[in-house]
XYZ file of C-alpha atoms in Angstrom:
115
model
C 9.474 -4.589 -3.950
C 5.734 -4.308 -4.416
C 4.175 -0.932 -3.704
C 0.496 -0.154 -3.281
C -0.577 3.481 -3.265
C -4.090 4.530 -2.280
C -5.779 7.772 -3.260
C -9.239 9.289 -3.345
C -10.043 9.687 0.322
C -11.448 12.855 1.781
C -14.111 14.572 3.845
C -17.681 14.110 2.637
C -21.209 14.374 3.992
C -23.682 11.617 4.751
C -25.124 10.257 1.535
C -22.193 11.317 -0.633
C -20.001 9.072 -2.766
C -16.258 8.560 -3.095
C -14.064 6.381 -5.274
C -10.826 5.087 -3.860
C -7.990 3.938 -6.095
C -5.081 1.614 -5.394
C -2.194 1.772 -7.843
C 0.107 -1.243 -7.842
C 3.734 -1.237 -8.884
C 3.343 -4.486 -10.733
C 0.847 -6.511 -12.759
C -2.164 -7.028 -10.505
C -3.215 -10.268 -12.142
C -0.151 -11.801 -10.496
C -1.795 -11.338 -7.108
C -4.007 -14.128 -5.782
C -6.404 -11.486 -4.538
C -6.660 -7.814 -3.704
C -8.874 -6.066 -1.246
C -9.839 -3.038 0.748
C -9.670 -2.964 4.527
C -10.474 -0.186 6.952
C -9.614 0.762 10.478
C -11.595 3.219 12.564
C -10.154 4.808 15.733
C -10.145 2.336 18.604
C -11.260 -0.552 16.411
C -9.556 -3.457 14.702
C -8.820 -3.428 11.011
C -11.650 -5.099 9.098
C -12.194 -6.408 5.598
C -14.392 -4.232 3.431
C -14.226 -5.919 0.028
C -12.059 -8.447 -1.763
C -11.601 -9.390 -5.414
C -9.739 -12.505 -6.503
C -7.631 -12.941 -9.606
C -10.605 -14.769 -11.118
C -12.823 -11.765 -10.470
C -14.817 -13.200 -7.593
C -15.863 -10.544 -5.101
C -16.822 -10.587 -1.443
C -18.100 -7.786 0.748
C -18.575 -7.078 4.415
C -22.258 -7.140 5.323
C -22.094 -3.501 6.395
C -21.207 -2.317 2.869
C -23.145 -4.743 0.649
C -25.261 -2.869 -1.852
C -23.373 0.400 -1.259
C -19.738 -0.352 -2.138
C -18.357 -1.922 -5.316
C -14.848 -3.262 -5.765
C -13.378 -3.428 -9.243
C -10.069 -3.387 -11.048
C -8.508 -2.238 -14.294
C -5.907 -4.820 -15.208
C -4.404 -2.663 -17.938
C -3.777 0.152 -15.451
C -2.798 -2.159 -12.584
C -5.316 -0.313 -10.453
C -8.039 -1.457 -8.082
C -11.010 0.689 -7.120
C -13.593 0.955 -4.395
C -16.716 2.857 -5.351
C -18.452 3.930 -2.149
C -22.023 5.216 -2.305
C -24.480 6.291 0.379
C -21.697 6.945 2.819
C -22.523 7.362 6.494
C -20.485 8.332 9.574
C -19.902 4.642 10.410
C -17.792 4.428 7.251
C -15.271 6.881 8.683
C -11.895 5.143 8.815
C -8.490 4.841 7.235
C -8.890 2.640 4.176
C -6.038 0.342 3.201
C -5.297 -1.454 -0.024
C -4.153 -5.050 0.371
C -2.797 -7.682 -1.968
C -1.196 -11.060 -1.564
C 0.573 -13.654 -3.622
C 2.261 -16.952 -2.771
C 5.225 -15.100 -1.308
C 3.867 -12.296 0.824
C 1.097 -9.912 1.812
C 1.326 -6.253 0.845
C -0.301 -3.133 2.284
C -0.634 0.442 1.184
C -0.136 3.405 3.466
C -3.853 4.114 3.789
C -6.162 6.952 2.858
C -8.503 8.718 5.276
C -12.225 8.767 4.649
C -14.290 10.973 6.928
C -18.062 11.166 6.669
C -19.785 13.966 8.526
C -23.378 13.746 9.702
């Protein structure tokens, strides 16, 4: 069974940076794509950033230029570098991956940005 474990969330101030990590229990190159999603209270879960197995990336407009998704294939870990954080970024951030068989989710990590 595939497991995804997020870490790196926390409480920060406006303008600060955080780096989230997602550790996978198997070789990440076997996934078609991996991504970060977030869900704020009272709102639907939304895509933040995605990286395909080929290395193509895509970002939500709200985070372009501030967030960077990357991965370390040797460590089977995906990252989300978040800079210039603001209160609108406050949410639970989830790691996601999918292959031809299924879609997988982590348990989430809380990011709170104070003004």
